[in-house]
Amino acid sequence: MPLFIMSDLSAEEVIKKRAELRDKLTIQDVITYFKTRPSYLEPDSIDEAIVQYFRLWGEAKSIFEFGCGCGRTLNLLKQKYPGIDAFGIDSNEGPINEGIHSFKLNLKCADHTYLDEMRANTYDFVLTLSVLDHIPPNKLKYIVNRLYSISKQIFLAVEIMESTNAYTWIHDYESLGFRRVRMALKKGKIPYGFYVLQKPQSMIISEVEPR
């Protein structure tokens, strides 16, 4: 049971109330809040939706994005929260170089194998944005497990819900333990699902990368 009814509170009041109670927000609290107060979460873009979601987790001081491109979302988060520790990797060198030089971000050109070099419980918030839909089903559990391991608090996967080409997969994230948070934009429909894993939480684990 939630310790307070989020639907009766503004975003600022939610953060203040959590601090007073010294209790962490639960996934069910967030889902209840977004279902009952859709007028609050009506950002203009997917990036802004992610920023607003990040904001609700007041303890989050660091973020890692897997498949960050040039770091557009990380840059927006750094603008909103200058003190956060933000790091991202992407396998495409061009966008990474652009993000390093244009946004002055801490980025690295690397593929999923680099995840094995990263320590567990390193970043409060781990993010993917339309990345897991490019991971074949036989490797999904392994990569999700690595990303979940790296997170201290939250793993947010923002992934497509409808495949438009032969290079993307629609995965059943809820079968891996994710909870879906429904979101809405001010204009138009979000073509992505917001899927969340919160620690501590059980999930189906694949420790060894399939070949």
PDB file of C-alpha atoms in Angstrom:
ATOM      1  CA  MET A   1       0.000   0.000   0.000  1.00  0.00           C
ATOM      2  CA  PRO A   2       1.334   3.486  -0.819  1.00  0.00           C
ATOM      3  CA  LEU A   3       2.217   5.593   2.221  1.00  0.00           C
ATOM      4  CA  PHE A   4       0.398   8.551   0.698  1.00  0.00           C
ATOM      5  CA  ILE A   5      -1.973   9.107  -2.203  1.00  0.00           C
ATOM      6  CA  MET A   6       0.106  10.595  -4.994  1.00  0.00           C
ATOM      7  CA  SER A   7      -2.929  11.562  -7.055  1.00  0.00           C
ATOM      8  CA  ASP A   8      -3.689  14.287  -4.494  1.00  0.00           C
ATOM      9  CA  LEU A   9      -0.254  15.871  -4.717  1.00  0.00           C
ATOM     10  CA  SER A  10       1.729  17.975  -7.159  1.00  0.00           C
ATOM     11  CA  ALA A  11       5.181  16.818  -8.299  1.00  0.00           C
ATOM     12  CA  GLU A  12       6.841  19.197  -5.806  1.00  0.00           C
ATOM     13  CA  GLU A  13       4.608  17.936  -2.992  1.00  0.00           C
ATOM     14  CA  VAL A  14       5.426  14.338  -3.884  1.00  0.00           C
ATOM     15  CA  ILE A  15       9.160  14.987  -3.513  1.00  0.00           C
ATOM     16  CA  LYS A  16       8.647  16.927  -0.260  1.00  0.00           C
ATOM     17  CA  LYS A  17       6.360  14.236   1.172  1.00  0.00           C
ATOM     18  CA  ARG A  18       8.831  11.494   0.340  1.00  0.00           C
ATOM     19  CA  ALA A  19      11.581  13.424   2.110  1.00  0.00           C
ATOM     20  CA  GLU A  20       9.366  13.817   5.170  1.00  0.00           C
ATOM     21  CA  LEU A  21       8.526  10.125   5.251  1.00  0.00           C
ATOM     22  CA  ARG A  22      12.098   9.093   4.458  1.00  0.00           C
ATOM     23  CA  ASP A  23      10.684   6.420   2.227  1.00  0.00           C
ATOM     24  CA  LYS A  24      11.427   5.685  -1.400  1.00  0.00           C
ATOM     25  CA  LEU A  25       8.811   5.953  -4.081  1.00  0.00           C
ATOM     26  CA  THR A  26       7.542   2.572  -5.243  1.00  0.00           C
ATOM     27  CA  ILE A  27       6.755   1.609  -8.804  1.00  0.00           C
ATOM     28  CA  GLN A  28       3.068   1.276  -7.902  1.00  0.00           C
ATOM     29  CA  ASP A  29       3.075   4.826  -6.498  1.00  0.00           C
ATOM     30  CA  VAL A  30       4.441   6.121  -9.797  1.00  0.00           C
ATOM     31  CA  ILE A  31       1.951   4.138 -11.868  1.00  0.00           C
ATOM     32  CA  THR A  32      -0.931   5.377  -9.698  1.00  0.00           C
ATOM     33  CA  TYR A  33       0.294   8.952  -9.983  1.00  0.00           C
ATOM     34  CA  PHE A  34       0.553   8.917 -13.760  1.00  0.00           C
ATOM     35  CA  LYS A  35      -2.836   7.219 -14.170  1.00  0.00           C
ATOM     36  CA  THR A  36      -4.699   9.634 -11.927  1.00  0.00           C
ATOM     37  CA  ARG A  37      -2.934  12.891 -12.836  1.00  0.00           C
ATOM     38  CA  PRO A  38      -2.293  12.748 -16.606  1.00  0.00           C
ATOM     39  CA  SER A  39      -2.477  16.548 -16.777  1.00  0.00           C
ATOM     40  CA  TYR A  40       0.840  16.831 -14.937  1.00  0.00           C
ATOM     41  CA  LEU A  41       2.850  14.517 -17.135  1.00  0.00           C
ATOM     42  CA  GLU A  42       2.157  16.077 -20.516  1.00  0.00           C
ATOM     43  CA  PRO A  43       5.598  16.953 -21.845  1.00  0.00           C
ATOM     44  CA  ASP A  44       6.293  18.132 -25.376  1.00  0.00           C
ATOM     45  CA  SER A  45       8.792  15.383 -26.195  1.00  0.00           C
ATOM     46  CA  ILE A  46      10.031  11.952 -25.171  1.00  0.00           C
ATOM     47  CA  ASP A  47      13.182  13.566 -23.737  1.00  0.00           C
ATOM     48  CA  GLU A  48      11.113  15.858 -21.521  1.00  0.00           C
ATOM     49  CA  ALA A  49       9.027  12.886 -20.374  1.00  0.00           C
ATOM     50  CA  ILE A  50      12.229  11.136 -19.287  1.00  0.00           C
ATOM     51  CA  VAL A  51      13.414  14.284 -17.492  1.00  0.00           C
ATOM     52  CA  GLN A  52      10.122  14.546 -15.616  1.00  0.00           C
ATOM     53  CA  TYR A  53      10.303  10.881 -14.660  1.00  0.00           C
ATOM     54  CA  PHE A  54      13.907  11.316 -13.450  1.00  0.00           C
ATOM     55  CA  ARG A  55      12.786  14.250 -11.337  1.00  0.00           C
ATOM     56  CA  LEU A  56      10.396  12.136  -9.296  1.00  0.00           C
ATOM     57  CA  TRP A  57      13.338  10.103  -7.989  1.00  0.00           C
ATOM     58  CA  GLY A  58      14.860  12.807  -5.823  1.00  0.00           C
ATOM     59  CA  GLU A  59      17.719  10.638  -4.587  1.00  0.00           C
ATOM     60  CA  ALA A  60      19.062   9.992  -8.090  1.00  0.00           C
ATOM     61  CA  LYS A  61      22.413  11.750  -8.495  1.00  0.00           C
ATOM     62  CA  SER A  62      23.839   9.762 -11.386  1.00  0.00           C
ATOM     63  CA  ILE A  63      22.647   8.318 -14.687  1.00  0.00           C
ATOM     64  CA  PHE A  64      24.027   5.918 -17.282  1.00  0.00           C
ATOM     65  CA  GLU A  65      22.502   5.697 -20.757  1.00  0.00           C
ATOM     66  CA  PHE A  66      23.127   2.638 -22.900  1.00  0.00           C
ATOM     67  CA  GLY A  67      22.895   3.537 -26.599  1.00  0.00           C
ATOM     68  CA  CYS A  68      23.011   7.277 -25.961  1.00  0.00           C
ATOM     69  CA  GLY A  69      23.720   8.480 -29.512  1.00  0.00           C
ATOM     70  CA  CYS A  70      25.127  12.002 -29.244  1.00  0.00           C
ATOM     71  CA  GLY A  71      23.799  12.294 -25.678  1.00  0.00           C
ATOM     72  CA  ARG A  72      20.769  14.496 -26.380  1.00  0.00           C
ATOM     73  CA  THR A  73      18.788  13.184 -23.395  1.00  0.00           C
ATOM     74  CA  LEU A  74      21.821  13.247 -21.096  1.00  0.00           C
ATOM     75  CA  ASN A  75      22.510  16.834 -22.142  1.00  0.00           C
ATOM     76  CA  LEU A  76      18.943  17.855 -21.309  1.00  0.00           C
ATOM     77  CA  LEU A  77      19.233  16.196 -17.897  1.00  0.00           C
ATOM     78  CA  LYS A  78      22.558  17.947 -17.249  1.00  0.00           C
ATOM     79  CA  GLN A  79      20.937  21.281 -18.096  1.00  0.00           C
ATOM     80  CA  LYS A  80      18.114  20.602 -15.632  1.00  0.00           C
ATOM     81  CA  TYR A  81      20.372  19.075 -12.970  1.00  0.00           C
ATOM     82  CA  PRO A  82      23.937  20.388 -13.436  1.00  0.00           C
ATOM     83  CA  GLY A  83      25.311  18.385 -10.515  1.00  0.00           C
ATOM     84  CA  ILE A  84      24.394  14.909 -11.739  1.00  0.00           C
ATOM     85  CA  ASP A  85      27.026  12.426 -12.858  1.00  0.00           C
ATOM     86  CA  ALA A  86      26.023  11.465 -16.424  1.00  0.00           C
ATOM     87  CA  PHE A  87      27.733   8.848 -18.590  1.00  0.00           C
ATOM     88  CA  GLY A  88      26.713   7.188 -21.843  1.00  0.00           C
ATOM     89  CA  ILE A  89      27.982   4.695 -24.382  1.00  0.00           C
ATOM     90  CA  ASP A  90      27.079   4.071 -28.015  1.00  0.00           C
ATOM     91  CA  SER A  91      28.609   1.897 -30.708  1.00  0.00           C
ATOM     92  CA  ASN A  92      28.529   4.706 -33.321  1.00  0.00           C
ATOM     93  CA  GLU A  93      31.654   6.852 -33.162  1.00  0.00           C
ATOM     94  CA  GLY A  94      30.245   9.847 -35.060  1.00  0.00           C
ATOM     95  CA  PRO A  95      27.441  10.712 -32.637  1.00  0.00           C
ATOM     96  CA  ILE A  96      29.712  10.045 -29.656  1.00  0.00           C
ATOM     97  CA  ASN A  97      32.310  12.519 -30.934  1.00  0.00           C
ATOM     98  CA  GLU A  98      29.557  15.053 -31.594  1.00  0.00           C
ATOM     99  CA  GLY A  99      28.261  14.735 -28.041  1.00  0.00           C
ATOM    100  CA  ILE A 100      31.721  15.050 -26.528  1.00  0.00           C
ATOM    101  CA  HIS A 101      32.553  18.204 -28.480  1.00  0.00           C
ATOM    102  CA  SER A 102      29.129  19.874 -28.664  1.00  0.00           C
ATOM    103  CA  PHE A 103      27.677  18.977 -25.253  1.00  0.00           C
ATOM    104  CA  LYS A 104      30.919  18.366 -23.326  1.00  0.00           C
ATOM    105  CA  LEU A 105      29.501  15.077 -22.057  1.00  0.00           C
ATOM    106  CA  ASN A 106      31.279  12.054 -20.628  1.00  0.00           C
ATOM    107  CA  LEU A 107      30.652   9.571 -23.452  1.00  0.00           C
ATOM    108  CA  LYS A 108      32.422   6.496 -24.771  1.00  0.00           C
ATOM    109  CA  CYS A 109      32.262   4.663 -28.076  1.00  0.00           C
ATOM    110  CA  ALA A 110      31.569   1.055 -27.048  1.00  0.00           C
ATOM    111  CA  ASP A 111      29.102  -1.749 -27.689  1.00  0.00           C
ATOM    112  CA  HIS A 112      27.246  -4.008 -25.255  1.00  0.00           C
ATOM    113  CA  THR A 113      30.396  -5.968 -24.369  1.00  0.00           C
ATOM    114  CA  TYR A 114      31.596  -2.934 -22.396  1.00  0.00           C
ATOM    115  CA  LEU A 115      28.791  -3.574 -19.901  1.00  0.00           C
ATOM    116  CA  ASP A 116      30.821  -6.519 -18.575  1.00  0.00           C
ATOM    117  CA  GLU A 117      33.562  -4.079 -17.514  1.00  0.00           C
ATOM    118  CA  MET A 118      31.204  -1.876 -15.503  1.00  0.00           C
ATOM    119  CA  ARG A 119      30.725  -2.425 -11.784  1.00  0.00           C
ATOM    120  CA  ALA A 120      27.406  -3.396 -10.271  1.00  0.00           C
ATOM    121  CA  ASN A 121      25.420  -0.687  -8.448  1.00  0.00           C
ATOM    122  CA  THR A 122      27.335   2.157 -10.093  1.00  0.00           C
ATOM    123  CA  TYR A 123      24.592   4.516 -11.315  1.00  0.00           C
ATOM    124  CA  ASP A 124      21.358   5.462  -9.561  1.00  0.00           C
ATOM    125  CA  PHE A 125      19.438   5.626 -12.828  1.00  0.00           C
ATOM    126  CA  VAL A 126      20.033   3.496 -15.944  1.00  0.00           C
ATOM    127  CA  LEU A 127      18.284   4.424 -19.193  1.00  0.00           C
ATOM    128  CA  THR A 128      17.693   3.024 -22.660  1.00  0.00           C
ATOM    129  CA  LEU A 129      15.748   4.874 -25.362  1.00  0.00           C
ATOM    130  CA  SER A 130      14.753   2.754 -28.346  1.00  0.00           C
ATOM    131  CA  VAL A 131      17.786   0.518 -27.886  1.00  0.00           C
ATOM    132  CA  LEU A 132      16.527  -2.812 -26.568  1.00  0.00           C
ATOM    133  CA  ASP A 133      14.218  -3.086 -29.572  1.00  0.00           C
ATOM    134  CA  HIS A 134      17.400  -3.565 -31.612  1.00  0.00           C
ATOM    135  CA  ILE A 135      18.582  -6.423 -29.384  1.00  0.00           C
ATOM    136  CA  PRO A 136      17.686  -9.902 -30.678  1.00  0.00           C
ATOM    137  CA  PRO A 137      15.525 -11.981 -28.322  1.00  0.00           C
ATOM    138  CA  ASN A 138      18.269 -14.499 -27.565  1.00  0.00           C
ATOM    139  CA  LYS A 139      20.480 -11.760 -26.053  1.00  0.00           C
ATOM    140  CA  LEU A 140      17.819  -9.609 -24.393  1.00  0.00           C
ATOM    141  CA  LYS A 141      17.809 -11.232 -20.946  1.00  0.00           C
ATOM    142  CA  TYR A 142      21.575 -11.073 -20.685  1.00  0.00           C
ATOM    143  CA  ILE A 143      21.779  -7.366 -21.571  1.00  0.00           C
ATOM    144  CA  VAL A 144      18.825  -6.453 -19.362  1.00  0.00           C
ATOM    145  CA  ASN A 145      20.495  -8.266 -16.483  1.00  0.00           C
ATOM    146  CA  ARG A 146      23.756  -6.372 -16.993  1.00  0.00           C
ATOM    147  CA  LEU A 147      21.957  -3.007 -17.120  1.00  0.00           C
ATOM    148  CA  TYR A 148      19.868  -3.885 -14.069  1.00  0.00           C
ATOM    149  CA  SER A 149      23.044  -4.873 -12.223  1.00  0.00           C
ATOM    150  CA  ILE A 150      24.702  -1.524 -13.017  1.00  0.00           C
ATOM    151  CA  SER A 151      21.737   0.422 -11.605  1.00  0.00           C
ATOM    152  CA  LYS A 152      21.476   1.322  -7.913  1.00  0.00           C
ATOM    153  CA  GLN A 153      17.808   2.313  -7.954  1.00  0.00           C
ATOM    154  CA  ILE A 154      16.024   2.409 -11.299  1.00  0.00           C
ATOM    155  CA  PHE A 155      16.353   0.944 -14.773  1.00  0.00           C
ATOM    156  CA  LEU A 156      14.029   2.751 -17.202  1.00  0.00           C
ATOM    157  CA  ALA A 157      13.628   1.236 -20.668  1.00  0.00           C
ATOM    158  CA  VAL A 158      11.786   3.491 -23.138  1.00  0.00           C
ATOM    159  CA  GLU A 159      11.120   1.210 -26.080  1.00  0.00           C
ATOM    160  CA  ILE A 160       8.896   1.052 -29.163  1.00  0.00           C
ATOM    161  CA  MET A 161       5.613  -0.852 -28.974  1.00  0.00           C
ATOM    162  CA  GLU A 162       5.134  -1.445 -32.708  1.00  0.00           C
ATOM    163  CA  SER A 163       7.810  -2.687 -35.083  1.00  0.00           C
ATOM    164  CA  THR A 164       8.099  -0.747 -38.328  1.00  0.00           C
ATOM    165  CA  ASN A 165      10.934  -2.672 -39.975  1.00  0.00           C
ATOM    166  CA  ALA A 166      12.887  -5.914 -39.960  1.00  0.00           C
ATOM    167  CA  TYR A 167      15.608  -4.500 -37.694  1.00  0.00           C
ATOM    168  CA  THR A 168      13.516  -4.093 -34.542  1.00  0.00           C
ATOM    169  CA  TRP A 169      11.879  -6.505 -32.127  1.00  0.00           C
ATOM    170  CA  ILE A 170       8.863  -6.030 -29.876  1.00  0.00           C
ATOM    171  CA  HIS A 171       9.837  -7.706 -26.607  1.00  0.00           C
ATOM    172  CA  ASP A 172       7.667  -8.764 -23.687  1.00  0.00           C
ATOM    173  CA  TYR A 173       9.392  -6.613 -21.048  1.00  0.00           C
ATOM    174  CA  GLU A 174       6.831  -7.398 -18.363  1.00  0.00           C
ATOM    175  CA  SER A 175       7.822 -11.070 -18.531  1.00  0.00           C
ATOM    176  CA  LEU A 176      11.278  -9.940 -17.336  1.00  0.00           C
ATOM    177  CA  GLY A 177       9.843  -8.177 -14.309  1.00  0.00           C
ATOM    178  CA  PHE A 178       9.405  -4.676 -15.773  1.00  0.00           C
ATOM    179  CA  ARG A 179       6.361  -2.618 -14.819  1.00  0.00           C
ATOM    180  CA  ARG A 180       4.866  -0.408 -17.500  1.00  0.00           C
ATOM    181  CA  VAL A 181       4.178   3.266 -16.747  1.00  0.00           C
ATOM    182  CA  ARG A 182       1.714   4.862 -19.154  1.00  0.00           C
ATOM    183  CA  MET A 183       2.653   8.304 -20.424  1.00  0.00           C
ATOM    184  CA  ALA A 184       1.007  11.017 -22.556  1.00  0.00           C
ATOM    185  CA  LEU A 185       2.321  13.981 -24.536  1.00  0.00           C
ATOM    186  CA  LYS A 186       0.620  17.369 -24.814  1.00  0.00           C
ATOM    187  CA  LYS A 187       0.186  16.735 -28.507  1.00  0.00           C
ATOM    188  CA  GLY A 188       0.007  13.344 -30.142  1.00  0.00           C
ATOM    189  CA  LYS A 189       0.582   9.841 -28.896  1.00  0.00           C
ATOM    190  CA  ILE A 190       3.791   8.439 -27.409  1.00  0.00           C
ATOM    191  CA  PRO A 191       4.878   5.570 -29.667  1.00  0.00           C
ATOM    192  CA  TYR A 192       7.002   4.136 -26.849  1.00  0.00           C
ATOM    193  CA  GLY A 193       6.378   2.099 -23.746  1.00  0.00           C
ATOM    194  CA  PHE A 194       7.995   3.220 -20.472  1.00  0.00           C
ATOM    195  CA  TYR A 195       9.130   0.070 -18.649  1.00  0.00           C
ATOM    196  CA  VAL A 196      10.668   0.183 -15.171  1.00  0.00           C
ATOM    197  CA  LEU A 197      12.738  -2.131 -12.978  1.00  0.00           C
ATOM    198  CA  GLN A 198      13.284  -0.930  -9.409  1.00  0.00           C
ATOM    199  CA  LYS A 199      15.722  -2.362  -6.878  1.00  0.00           C
ATOM    200  CA  PRO A 200      15.294  -4.519  -4.950  1.00  0.00           C
ATOM    201  CA  GLN A 201      13.184  -6.488  -7.406  1.00  0.00           C
ATOM    202  CA  SER A 202      13.385 -10.011  -8.747  1.00  0.00           C
ATOM    203  CA  MET A 203      13.769 -10.623 -12.453  1.00  0.00           C
ATOM    204  CA  ILE A 204      14.567 -13.423 -14.846  1.00  0.00           C
ATOM    205  CA  ILE A 205      18.342 -13.516 -15.054  1.00  0.00           C
ATOM    206  CA  SER A 206      20.682 -14.692 -17.795  1.00  0.00           C
ATOM    207  CA  GLU A 207      24.212 -14.522 -16.401  1.00  0.00           C
ATOM    208  CA  VAL A 208      26.043 -15.687 -19.516  1.00  0.00           C
ATOM    209  CA  GLU A 209      25.792 -13.982 -22.874  1.00  0.00           C
ATOM    210  CA  PRO A 210      24.284 -16.360 -25.438  1.00  0.00           C
ATOM    211  CA  ARG A 211      26.249 -16.934 -28.612  1.00  0.00           C
TER     212      ARG A 211
END
